[in-house]
């Protein structure tokens, strides 16, 4: 009978340890999930900023191209073909 009690006690102690480990793993999982969500959100914010910068650069390029074309037109009109 004592052997069964010792075995039962040992199993209960192992069960407590496993529950403790499980709780620790669940906490780590929650922290990793939070970090992943923050990283994902940060990535999306940076991606949007880069897209905005790219759009701004494209608009600036188009304006410069228009200015260059206007300069060529004005040069041709003002007698650049002498």
PDB file of N, CA, C and O in Angstrom:
ATOM      1  N   UNK A   1       0.817  -1.194   0.000  1.00  0.00           N
ATOM      2  CA  UNK A   1       0.000   0.000   0.000  1.00  0.00           C
ATOM      3  C   UNK A   1       0.860   1.257   0.000  1.00  0.00           C
ATOM      4  O   UNK A   1       0.533   2.215  -0.685  1.00  0.00           O
ATOM      5  N   UNK A   2       1.952   1.245   0.777  1.00  0.00           N
ATOM      6  CA  UNK A   2       2.811   2.417   0.832  1.00  0.00           C
ATOM      7  C   UNK A   2       3.467   2.688  -0.527  1.00  0.00           C
ATOM      8  O   UNK A   2       3.695   3.825  -0.880  1.00  0.00           O
ATOM      9  N   UNK A   3       3.738   1.647  -1.240  1.00  0.00           N
ATOM     10  CA  UNK A   3       4.350   1.805  -2.564  1.00  0.00           C
ATOM     11  C   UNK A   3       3.404   2.552  -3.487  1.00  0.00           C
ATOM     12  O   UNK A   3       3.829   3.429  -4.252  1.00  0.00           O
ATOM     13  N   UNK A   4       2.122   2.233  -3.414  1.00  0.00           N
ATOM     14  CA  UNK A   4       1.142   2.938  -4.241  1.00  0.00           C
ATOM     15  C   UNK A   4       1.019   4.397  -3.815  1.00  0.00           C
ATOM     16  O   UNK A   4       0.894   5.280  -4.662  1.00  0.00           O
ATOM     17  N   UNK A   5       1.075   4.647  -2.525  1.00  0.00           N
ATOM     18  CA  UNK A   5       0.999   6.030  -2.033  1.00  0.00           C
ATOM     19  C   UNK A   5       2.216   6.837  -2.488  1.00  0.00           C
ATOM     20  O   UNK A   5       2.086   7.992  -2.889  1.00  0.00           O
ATOM     21  N   UNK A   6       3.405   6.197  -2.402  1.00  0.00           N
ATOM     22  CA  UNK A   6       4.615   6.898  -2.860  1.00  0.00           C
ATOM     23  C   UNK A   6       4.549   7.157  -4.367  1.00  0.00           C
ATOM     24  O   UNK A   6       4.900   8.228  -4.835  1.00  0.00           O
ATOM     25  N   UNK A   7       4.087   6.191  -5.098  1.00  0.00           N
ATOM     26  CA  UNK A   7       3.954   6.349  -6.544  1.00  0.00           C
ATOM     27  C   UNK A   7       2.942   7.437  -6.864  1.00  0.00           C
ATOM     28  O   UNK A   7       3.186   8.293  -7.736  1.00  0.00           O
ATOM     29  N   UNK A   8       1.820   7.440  -6.178  1.00  0.00           N
ATOM     30  CA  UNK A   8       0.794   8.458  -6.383  1.00  0.00           C
ATOM     31  C   UNK A   8       1.342   9.840  -6.037  1.00  0.00           C
ATOM     32  O   UNK A   8       1.122  10.813  -6.770  1.00  0.00           O
ATOM     33  N   UNK A   9       2.065   9.930  -4.930  1.00  0.00           N
ATOM     34  CA  UNK A   9       2.660  11.205  -4.523  1.00  0.00           C
ATOM     35  C   UNK A   9       3.665  11.697  -5.565  1.00  0.00           C
ATOM     36  O   UNK A   9       3.707  12.878  -5.904  1.00  0.00           O
ATOM     37  N   UNK A  10       4.476  10.757  -6.069  1.00  0.00           N
ATOM     38  CA  UNK A  10       5.469  11.102  -7.084  1.00  0.00           C
ATOM     39  C   UNK A  10       4.775  11.594  -8.356  1.00  0.00           C
ATOM     40  O   UNK A  10       5.176  12.594  -8.970  1.00  0.00           O
ATOM     41  N   UNK A  11       3.697  10.906  -8.756  1.00  0.00           N
ATOM     42  CA  UNK A  11       2.959  11.309  -9.949  1.00  0.00           C
ATOM     43  C   UNK A  11       2.308  12.680  -9.759  1.00  0.00           C
ATOM     44  O   UNK A  11       2.280  13.501 -10.684  1.00  0.00           O
ATOM     45  N   UNK A  12       1.786  12.949  -8.569  1.00  0.00           N
ATOM     46  CA  UNK A  12       1.195  14.262  -8.296  1.00  0.00           C
ATOM     47  C   UNK A  12       2.250  15.360  -8.371  1.00  0.00           C
ATOM     48  O   UNK A  12       2.003  16.439  -8.911  1.00  0.00           O
ATOM     49  N   UNK A  13       3.433  15.084  -7.862  1.00  0.00           N
ATOM     50  CA  UNK A  13       4.527  16.065  -7.921  1.00  0.00           C
ATOM     51  C   UNK A  13       4.949  16.306  -9.365  1.00  0.00           C
ATOM     52  O   UNK A  13       5.158  17.450  -9.782  1.00  0.00           O
ATOM     53  N   UNK A  14       5.060  15.244 -10.141  1.00  0.00           N
ATOM     54  CA  UNK A  14       5.405  15.395 -11.559  1.00  0.00           C
ATOM     55  C   UNK A  14       4.314  16.179 -12.283  1.00  0.00           C
ATOM     56  O   UNK A  14       4.618  17.015 -13.154  1.00  0.00           O
ATOM     57  N   UNK A  15       3.071  15.917 -11.930  1.00  0.00           N
ATOM     58  CA  UNK A  15       1.949  16.645 -12.533  1.00  0.00           C
ATOM     59  C   UNK A  15       2.054  18.134 -12.221  1.00  0.00           C
ATOM     60  O   UNK A  15       1.852  18.983 -13.104  1.00  0.00           O
ATOM     61  N   UNK A  16       2.381  18.470 -10.980  1.00  0.00           N
ATOM     62  CA  UNK A  16       2.546  19.882 -10.594  1.00  0.00           C
ATOM     63  C   UNK A  16       3.673  20.524 -11.397  1.00  0.00           C
ATOM     64  O   UNK A  16       3.555  21.659 -11.858  1.00  0.00           O
ATOM     65  N   UNK A  17       4.788  19.792 -11.567  1.00  0.00           N
ATOM     66  CA  UNK A  17       5.917  20.320 -12.332  1.00  0.00           C
ATOM     67  C   UNK A  17       5.533  20.534 -13.797  1.00  0.00           C
ATOM     68  O   UNK A  17       5.900  21.543 -14.407  1.00  0.00           O
ATOM     69  N   UNK A  18       4.790  19.585 -14.344  1.00  0.00           N
ATOM     70  CA  UNK A  18       4.364  19.718 -15.738  1.00  0.00           C
ATOM     71  C   UNK A  18       3.406  20.893 -15.913  1.00  0.00           C
ATOM     72  O   UNK A  18       3.491  21.633 -16.902  1.00  0.00           O
ATOM     73  N   UNK A  19       2.529  21.100 -14.960  1.00  0.00           N
ATOM     74  CA  UNK A  19       1.609  22.246 -15.018  1.00  0.00           C
ATOM     75  C   UNK A  19       2.404  23.543 -14.937  1.00  0.00           C
ATOM     76  O   UNK A  19       2.138  24.497 -15.684  1.00  0.00           O
ATOM     77  N   UNK A  20       3.405  23.582 -14.055  1.00  0.00           N
ATOM     78  CA  UNK A  20       4.253  24.770 -13.929  1.00  0.00           C
ATOM     79  C   UNK A  20       4.979  25.046 -15.248  1.00  0.00           C
ATOM     80  O   UNK A  20       5.020  26.187 -15.725  1.00  0.00           O
ATOM     81  N   UNK A  21       5.525  23.998 -15.860  1.00  0.00           N
ATOM     82  CA  UNK A  21       6.224  24.159 -17.143  1.00  0.00           C
ATOM     83  C   UNK A  21       5.260  24.610 -18.238  1.00  0.00           C
ATOM     84  O   UNK A  21       5.609  25.450 -19.068  1.00  0.00           O
ATOM     85  N   UNK A  22       4.071  24.034 -18.210  1.00  0.00           N
ATOM     86  CA  UNK A  22       3.061  24.420 -19.195  1.00  0.00           C
ATOM     87  C   UNK A  22       2.712  25.896 -19.060  1.00  0.00           C
ATOM     88  O   UNK A  22       2.616  26.621 -20.051  1.00  0.00           O
ATOM     89  N   UNK A  23       2.543  26.367 -17.833  1.00  0.00           N
ATOM     90  CA  UNK A  23       2.236  27.777 -17.612  1.00  0.00           C
ATOM     91  C   UNK A  23       3.369  28.673 -18.097  1.00  0.00           C
ATOM     92  O   UNK A  23       3.129  29.718 -18.704  1.00  0.00           O
ATOM     93  N   UNK A  24       4.603  28.254 -17.848  1.00  0.00           N
ATOM     94  CA  UNK A  24       5.756  29.021 -18.316  1.00  0.00           C
ATOM     95  C   UNK A  24       5.781  29.068 -19.840  1.00  0.00           C
ATOM     96  O   UNK A  24       6.033  30.123 -20.442  1.00  0.00           O
ATOM     97  N   UNK A  25       5.502  27.942 -20.486  1.00  0.00           N
ATOM     98  CA  UNK A  25       5.484  27.898 -21.954  1.00  0.00           C
ATOM     99  C   UNK A  25       4.353  28.745 -22.527  1.00  0.00           C
ATOM    100  O   UNK A  25       4.530  29.419 -23.544  1.00  0.00           O
ATOM    101  N   UNK A  26       3.197  28.710 -21.873  1.00  0.00           N
ATOM    102  CA  UNK A  26       2.083  29.545 -22.329  1.00  0.00           C
ATOM    103  C   UNK A  26       2.437  31.025 -22.213  1.00  0.00           C
ATOM    104  O   UNK A  26       2.105  31.818 -23.096  1.00  0.00           O
ATOM    105  N   UNK A  27       3.122  31.397 -21.134  1.00  0.00           N
ATOM    106  CA  UNK A  27       3.547  32.790 -20.964  1.00  0.00           C
ATOM    107  C   UNK A  27       4.535  33.192 -22.055  1.00  0.00           C
ATOM    108  O   UNK A  27       4.429  34.262 -22.650  1.00  0.00           O
ATOM    109  N   UNK A  28       5.504  32.307 -22.331  1.00  0.00           N
ATOM    110  CA  UNK A  28       6.475  32.582 -23.400  1.00  0.00           C
ATOM    111  C   UNK A  28       5.773  32.698 -24.749  1.00  0.00           C
ATOM    112  O   UNK A  28       6.121  33.572 -25.560  1.00  0.00           O
ATOM    113  N   UNK A  29       4.819  31.834 -24.980  1.00  0.00           N
ATOM    114  CA  UNK A  29       4.068  31.870 -26.231  1.00  0.00           C
ATOM    115  C   UNK A  29       3.324  33.198 -26.369  1.00  0.00           C
ATOM    116  O   UNK A  29       3.311  33.804 -27.441  1.00  0.00           O
ATOM    117  N   UNK A  30       2.714  33.652 -25.288  1.00  0.00           N
ATOM    118  CA  UNK A  30       1.994  34.926 -25.309  1.00  0.00           C
ATOM    119  C   UNK A  30       2.944  36.085 -25.599  1.00  0.00           C
ATOM    120  O   UNK A  30       2.628  36.979 -26.389  1.00  0.00           O
ATOM    121  N   UNK A  31       4.124  36.060 -24.988  1.00  0.00           N
ATOM    122  CA  UNK A  31       5.112  37.114 -25.225  1.00  0.00           C
ATOM    123  C   UNK A  31       5.586  37.106 -26.677  1.00  0.00           C
ATOM    124  O   UNK A  31       5.712  38.165 -27.299  1.00  0.00           O
ATOM    125  N   UNK A  32       5.845  35.911 -27.198  1.00  0.00           N
ATOM    126  CA  UNK A  32       6.282  35.815 -28.598  1.00  0.00           C
ATOM    127  C   UNK A  32       5.193  36.283 -29.554  1.00  0.00           C
ATOM    128  O   UNK A  32       5.484  36.954 -30.551  1.00  0.00           O
ATOM    129  N   UNK A  33       3.961  35.940 -29.242  1.00  0.00           N
ATOM    130  CA  UNK A  33       2.849  36.390 -30.080  1.00  0.00           C
ATOM    131  C   UNK A  33       2.749  37.910 -30.076  1.00  0.00           C
ATOM    132  O   UNK A  33       2.590  38.541 -31.126  1.00  0.00           O
ATOM    133  N   UNK A  34       2.891  38.502 -28.903  1.00  0.00           N
ATOM    134  CA  UNK A  34       2.850  39.970 -28.809  1.00  0.00           C
ATOM    135  C   UNK A  34       3.990  40.601 -29.596  1.00  0.00           C
ATOM    136  O   UNK A  34       3.795  41.580 -30.318  1.00  0.00           O
ATOM    137  N   UNK A  35       5.192  40.033 -29.457  1.00  0.00           N
ATOM    138  CA  UNK A  35       6.344  40.568 -30.190  1.00  0.00           C
ATOM    139  C   UNK A  35       6.137  40.434 -31.695  1.00  0.00           C
ATOM    140  O   UNK A  35       6.464  41.346 -32.458  1.00  0.00           O
ATOM    141  N   UNK A  36       5.582  39.314 -32.116  1.00  0.00           N
ATOM    142  CA  UNK A  36       5.338  39.090 -33.539  1.00  0.00           C
ATOM    143  C   UNK A  36       4.340  40.096 -34.079  1.00  0.00           C
ATOM    144  O   UNK A  36       4.534  40.660 -35.163  1.00  0.00           O
ATOM    145  N   UNK A  37       3.274  40.332 -33.314  1.00  0.00           N
ATOM    146  CA  UNK A  37       2.268  41.294 -33.759  1.00  0.00           C
ATOM    147  C   UNK A  37       2.858  42.703 -33.828  1.00  0.00           C
ATOM    148  O   UNK A  37       2.584  43.446 -34.769  1.00  0.00           O
ATOM    149  N   UNK A  38       3.684  43.057 -32.843  1.00  0.00           N
ATOM    150  CA  UNK A  38       4.325  44.377 -32.863  1.00  0.00           C
ATOM    151  C   UNK A  38       5.269  44.494 -34.057  1.00  0.00           C
ATOM    152  O   UNK A  38       5.296  45.527 -34.730  1.00  0.00           O
ATOM    153  N   UNK A  39       6.046  43.440 -34.299  1.00  0.00           N
ATOM    154  CA  UNK A  39       6.980  43.456 -35.432  1.00  0.00           C
ATOM    155  C   UNK A  39       6.216  43.560 -36.746  1.00  0.00           C
ATOM    156  O   UNK A  39       6.619  44.295 -37.646  1.00  0.00           O
ATOM    157  N   UNK A  40       5.135  42.833 -36.844  1.00  0.00           N
ATOM    158  CA  UNK A  40       4.328  42.860 -38.061  1.00  0.00           C
ATOM    159  C   UNK A  40       3.738  44.247 -38.283  1.00  0.00           C
ATOM    160  O   UNK A  40       3.756  44.773 -39.398  1.00  0.00           O
ATOM    161  N   UNK A  41       3.248  44.841 -37.201  1.00  0.00           N
ATOM    162  CA  UNK A  41       2.679  46.188 -37.312  1.00  0.00           C
ATOM    163  C   UNK A  41       3.763  47.191 -37.696  1.00  0.00           C
ATOM    164  O   UNK A  41       3.557  48.043 -38.553  1.00  0.00           O
ATOM    165  N   UNK A  42       4.936  47.051 -37.072  1.00  0.00           N
ATOM    166  CA  UNK A  42       6.052  47.945 -37.389  1.00  0.00           C
ATOM    167  C   UNK A  42       6.463  47.774 -38.851  1.00  0.00           C
ATOM    168  O   UNK A  42       6.731  48.759 -39.551  1.00  0.00           O
ATOM    169  N   UNK A  43       6.507  46.532 -39.327  1.00  0.00           N
ATOM    170  CA  UNK A  43       6.858  46.272 -40.719  1.00  0.00           C
ATOM    171  C   UNK A  43       5.865  46.943 -41.656  1.00  0.00           C
ATOM    172  O   UNK A  43       6.256  47.568 -42.642  1.00  0.00           O
ATOM    173  N   UNK A  44       4.569  46.814 -41.359  1.00  0.00           N
ATOM    174  CA  UNK A  44       3.548  47.432 -42.215  1.00  0.00           C
ATOM    175  C   UNK A  44       3.680  48.957 -42.210  1.00  0.00           C
ATOM    176  O   UNK A  44       3.519  49.591 -43.250  1.00  0.00           O
ATOM    177  N   UNK A  45       3.974  49.535 -41.046  1.00  0.00           N
ATOM    178  CA  UNK A  45       4.149  50.987 -40.983  1.00  0.00           C
ATOM    179  C   UNK A  45       5.333  51.419 -41.842  1.00  0.00           C
ATOM    180  O   UNK A  45       5.237  52.393 -42.600  1.00  0.00           O
ATOM    181  N   UNK A  46       6.455  50.700 -41.714  1.00  0.00           N
ATOM    182  CA  UNK A  46       7.632  51.047 -42.517  1.00  0.00           C
ATOM    183  C   UNK A  46       7.353  50.849 -44.004  1.00  0.00           C
ATOM    184  O   UNK A  46       7.774  51.666 -44.827  1.00  0.00           O
ATOM    185  N   UNK A  47       6.669  49.774 -44.334  1.00  0.00           N
ATOM    186  CA  UNK A  47       6.334  49.511 -45.739  1.00  0.00           C
ATOM    187  C   UNK A  47       5.488  50.654 -46.304  1.00  0.00           C
ATOM    188  O   UNK A  47       5.748  51.134 -47.415  1.00  0.00           O
ATOM    189  N   UNK A  48       4.514  51.120 -45.538  1.00  0.00           N
ATOM    190  CA  UNK A  48       3.677  52.233 -45.991  1.00  0.00           C
ATOM    191  C   UNK A  48       4.496  53.509 -46.146  1.00  0.00           C
ATOM    192  O   UNK A  48       4.298  54.269 -47.096  1.00  0.00           O
ATOM    193  N   UNK A  49       5.426  53.742 -45.221  1.00  0.00           N
ATOM    194  CA  UNK A  49       6.282  54.924 -45.333  1.00  0.00           C
ATOM    195  C   UNK A  49       7.133  54.854 -46.600  1.00  0.00           C
ATOM    196  O   UNK A  49       7.284  55.851 -47.311  1.00  0.00           O
ATOM    197  N   UNK A  50       7.698  53.686 -46.886  1.00  0.00           N
ATOM    198  CA  UNK A  50       8.514  53.530 -48.090  1.00  0.00           C
ATOM    199  C   UNK A  50       7.679  53.693 -49.352  1.00  0.00           C
ATOM    200  O   UNK A  50       8.124  54.291 -50.335  1.00  0.00           O
ATOM    201  N   UNK A  51       6.460  53.198 -49.316  1.00  0.00           N
ATOM    202  CA  UNK A  51       5.580  53.370 -50.483  1.00  0.00           C
ATOM    203  C   UNK A  51       5.263  54.845 -50.701  1.00  0.00           C
ATOM    204  O   UNK A  51       5.251  55.324 -51.831  1.00  0.00           O
ATOM    205  N   UNK A  52       5.009  55.563 -49.598  1.00  0.00           N
ATOM    206  CA  UNK A  52       4.751  56.998 -49.706  1.00  0.00           C
ATOM    207  C   UNK A  52       5.972  57.729 -50.254  1.00  0.00           C
ATOM    208  O   UNK A  52       5.851  58.609 -51.121  1.00  0.00           O
ATOM    209  N   UNK A  53       7.157  57.368 -49.736  1.00  0.00           N
ATOM    210  CA  UNK A  53       8.387  57.995 -50.224  1.00  0.00           C
ATOM    211  C   UNK A  53       8.587  57.711 -51.711  1.00  0.00           C
ATOM    212  O   UNK A  53       8.977  58.605 -52.471  1.00  0.00           O
ATOM    213  N   UNK A  54       8.330  56.481 -52.117  1.00  0.00           N
ATOM    214  CA  UNK A  54       8.480  56.112 -53.517  1.00  0.00           C
ATOM    215  C   UNK A  54       7.506  56.906 -54.387  1.00  0.00           C
ATOM    216  O   UNK A  54       7.886  57.415 -55.455  1.00  0.00           O
ATOM    217  N   UNK A  55       6.270  57.042 -53.927  1.00  0.00           N
ATOM    218  CA  UNK A  55       5.283  57.814 -54.684  1.00  0.00           C
ATOM    219  C   UNK A  55       5.724  59.274 -54.787  1.00  0.00           C
ATOM    220  O   UNK A  55       5.604  59.892 -55.861  1.00  0.00           O
ATOM    221  N   UNK A  56       6.241  59.830 -53.702  1.00  0.00           N
ATOM    222  CA  UNK A  56       6.726  61.213 -53.720  1.00  0.00           C
ATOM    223  C   UNK A  56       7.894  61.372 -54.690  1.00  0.00           C
ATOM    224  O   UNK A  56       7.969  62.367 -55.437  1.00  0.00           O
ATOM    225  N   UNK A  57       8.801  60.409 -54.687  1.00  0.00           N
ATOM    226  CA  UNK A  57       9.937  60.470 -55.610  1.00  0.00           C
ATOM    227  C   UNK A  57       9.481  60.357 -57.067  1.00  0.00           C
ATOM    228  O   UNK A  57      10.013  61.056 -57.937  1.00  0.00           O
ATOM    229  N   UNK A  58       8.497  59.523 -57.312  1.00  0.00           N
ATOM    230  CA  UNK A  58       7.984  59.400 -58.678  1.00  0.00           C
ATOM    231  C   UNK A  58       7.347  60.709 -59.139  1.00  0.00           C
ATOM    232  O   UNK A  58       7.528  61.129 -60.284  1.00  0.00           O
ATOM    233  N   UNK A  59       6.579  61.344 -58.234  1.00  0.00           N
ATOM    234  CA  UNK A  59       5.972  62.635 -58.593  1.00  0.00           C
ATOM    235  C   UNK A  59       7.046  63.688 -58.851  1.00  0.00           C
ATOM    236  O   UNK A  59       6.952  64.468 -59.803  1.00  0.00           O
ATOM    237  N   UNK A  60       8.079  63.700 -58.014  1.00  0.00           N
ATOM    238  CA  UNK A  60       9.160  64.668 -58.206  1.00  0.00           C
ATOM    239  C   UNK A  60       9.874  64.407 -59.532  1.00  0.00           C
ATOM    240  O   UNK A  60      10.223  65.351 -60.262  1.00  0.00           O
ATOM    241  N   UNK A  61      10.068  63.141 -59.873  1.00  0.00           N
ATOM    242  CA  UNK A  61      10.703  62.786 -61.147  1.00  0.00           C
ATOM    243  C   UNK A  61       9.857  63.274 -62.316  1.00  0.00           C
ATOM    244  O   UNK A  61      10.385  63.850 -63.286  1.00  0.00           O
ATOM    245  N   UNK A  62       8.550  63.053 -62.219  1.00  0.00           N
ATOM    246  CA  UNK A  62       7.665  63.498 -63.302  1.00  0.00           C
ATOM    247  C   UNK A  62       7.716  65.020 -63.452  1.00  0.00           C
ATOM    248  O   UNK A  62       7.748  65.540 -64.579  1.00  0.00           O
ATOM    249  N   UNK A  63       7.737  65.739 -62.333  1.00  0.00           N
ATOM    250  CA  UNK A  63       7.814  67.204 -62.404  1.00  0.00           C
ATOM    251  C   UNK A  63       9.120  67.642 -63.054  1.00  0.00           C
ATOM    252  O   UNK A  63       9.141  68.578 -63.869  1.00  0.00           O
ATOM    253  N   UNK A  64      10.220  66.973 -62.684  1.00  0.00           N
ATOM    254  CA  UNK A  64      11.508  67.314 -63.289  1.00  0.00           C
ATOM    255  C   UNK A  64      11.506  67.023 -64.788  1.00  0.00           C
ATOM    256  O   UNK A  64      12.034  67.817 -65.585  1.00  0.00           O
ATOM    257  N   UNK A  65      10.916  65.889 -65.162  1.00  0.00           N
ATOM    258  CA  UNK A  65      10.842  65.562 -66.588  1.00  0.00           C
ATOM    259  C   UNK A  65      10.020  66.611 -67.332  1.00  0.00           C
ATOM    260  O   UNK A  65      10.385  67.013 -68.443  1.00  0.00           O
ATOM    261  N   UNK A  66       8.928  67.071 -66.727  1.00  0.00           N
ATOM    262  CA  UNK A  66       8.113  68.112 -67.352  1.00  0.00           C
ATOM    263  C   UNK A  66       8.898  69.408 -67.486  1.00  0.00           C
ATOM    264  O   UNK A  66       8.846  70.077 -68.534  1.00  0.00           O
ATOM    265  N   UNK A  67       9.660  69.761 -66.463  1.00  0.00           N
ATOM    266  CA  UNK A  67      10.478  70.978 -66.540  1.00  0.00           C
ATOM    267  C   UNK A  67      11.526  70.867 -67.638  1.00  0.00           C
ATOM    268  O   UNK A  67      11.776  71.828 -68.367  1.00  0.00           O
ATOM    269  N   UNK A  68      12.136  69.698 -67.743  1.00  0.00           N
ATOM    270  CA  UNK A  68      13.143  69.493 -68.794  1.00  0.00           C
ATOM    271  C   UNK A  68      12.500  69.619 -70.169  1.00  0.00           C
ATOM    272  O   UNK A  68      13.046  70.288 -71.062  1.00  0.00           O
ATOM    273  N   UNK A  69      11.343  69.024 -70.352  1.00  0.00           N
ATOM    274  CA  UNK A  69      10.654  69.114 -71.634  1.00  0.00           C
ATOM    275  C   UNK A  69      10.272  70.567 -71.933  1.00  0.00           C
ATOM    276  O   UNK A  69      10.400  71.023 -73.076  1.00  0.00           O
ATOM    277  N   UNK A  70       9.821  71.302 -70.915  1.00  0.00           N
ATOM    278  CA  UNK A  70       9.491  72.710 -71.111  1.00  0.00           C
ATOM    279  C   UNK A  70      10.735  73.504 -71.515  1.00  0.00           C
ATOM    280  O   UNK A  70      10.659  74.390 -72.373  1.00  0.00           O
ATOM    281  N   UNK A  71      11.869  73.187 -70.913  1.00  0.00           N
ATOM    282  CA  UNK A  71      13.106  73.878 -71.264  1.00  0.00           C
ATOM    283  C   UNK A  71      13.470  73.614 -72.728  1.00  0.00           C
ATOM    284  O   UNK A  71      13.878  74.519 -73.439  1.00  0.00           O
ATOM    285  N   UNK A  72      13.336  72.355 -73.164  1.00  0.00           N
ATOM    286  CA  UNK A  72      13.613  72.032 -74.568  1.00  0.00           C
ATOM    287  C   UNK A  72      12.658  72.775 -75.497  1.00  0.00           C
ATOM    288  O   UNK A  72      13.065  73.297 -76.532  1.00  0.00           O
ATOM    289  N   UNK A  73      11.385  72.826 -75.129  1.00  0.00           N
ATOM    290  CA  UNK A  73      10.410  73.537 -75.963  1.00  0.00           C
ATOM    291  C   UNK A  73      10.747  75.013 -76.038  1.00  0.00           C
ATOM    292  O   UNK A  73      10.705  75.618 -77.117  1.00  0.00           O
ATOM    293  N   UNK A  74      11.070  75.611 -74.904  1.00  0.00           N
ATOM    294  CA  UNK A  74      11.419  77.030 -74.874  1.00  0.00           C
ATOM    295  C   UNK A  74      12.713  77.289 -75.634  1.00  0.00           C
ATOM    296  O   UNK A  74      12.849  78.318 -76.303  1.00  0.00           O
ATOM    297  N   UNK A  75      13.654  76.375 -75.557  1.00  0.00           N
ATOM    298  CA  UNK A  75      14.912  76.521 -76.274  1.00  0.00           C
ATOM    299  C   UNK A  75      14.670  76.478 -77.785  1.00  0.00           C
ATOM    300  O   UNK A  75      15.221  77.291 -78.535  1.00  0.00           O
ATOM    301  N   UNK A  76      13.819  75.554 -78.211  1.00  0.00           N
ATOM    302  CA  UNK A  76      13.514  75.435 -79.644  1.00  0.00           C
ATOM    303  C   UNK A  76      12.797  76.687 -80.126  1.00  0.00           C
ATOM    304  O   UNK A  76      13.042  77.179 -81.225  1.00  0.00           O
ATOM    305  N   UNK A  77      11.872  77.214 -79.351  1.00  0.00           N
ATOM    306  CA  UNK A  77      11.105  78.406 -79.753  1.00  0.00           C
ATOM    307  C   UNK A  77      11.945  79.669 -79.776  1.00  0.00           C
ATOM    308  O   UNK A  77      11.718  80.557 -80.563  1.00  0.00           O
ATOM    309  N   UNK A  78      12.919  79.723 -78.862  1.00  0.00           N
ATOM    310  CA  UNK A  78      13.689  80.968 -78.759  1.00  0.00           C
ATOM    311  C   UNK A  78      14.844  81.024 -79.761  1.00  0.00           C
ATOM    312  O   UNK A  78      15.654  81.935 -79.697  1.00  0.00           O
ATOM    313  N   UNK A  79      14.933  80.083 -80.639  1.00  0.00           N
ATOM    314  CA  UNK A  79      15.945  80.176 -81.684  1.00  0.00           C
ATOM    315  C   UNK A  79      17.098  79.226 -81.466  1.00  0.00           C
ATOM    316  O   UNK A  79      18.210  79.505 -81.880  1.00  0.00           O
ATOM    317  N   UNK A  80      16.858  78.180 -80.834  1.00  0.00           N
ATOM    318  CA  UNK A  80      17.913  77.196 -80.635  1.00  0.00           C
ATOM    319  C   UNK A  80      18.323  76.518 -81.915  1.00  0.00           C
ATOM    320  O   UNK A  80      19.357  75.868 -81.979  1.00  0.00           O
ATOM    321  N   UNK A  81      17.596  76.729 -83.002  1.00  0.00           N
ATOM    322  CA  UNK A  81      17.914  76.095 -84.281  1.00  0.00           C
ATOM    323  C   UNK A  81      18.587  77.098 -85.212  1.00  0.00           C
ATOM    324  O   UNK A  81      18.251  77.211 -86.340  1.00  0.00           O
ATOM    325  N   UNK A  82      19.541  77.826 -84.734  1.00  0.00           N
ATOM    326  CA  UNK A  82      20.198  78.848 -85.566  1.00  0.00           C
ATOM    327  C   UNK A  82      21.088  78.257 -86.624  1.00  0.00           C
ATOM    328  O   UNK A  82      21.781  77.371 -86.536  1.00  0.00           O
TER     329      UNK A  82
END
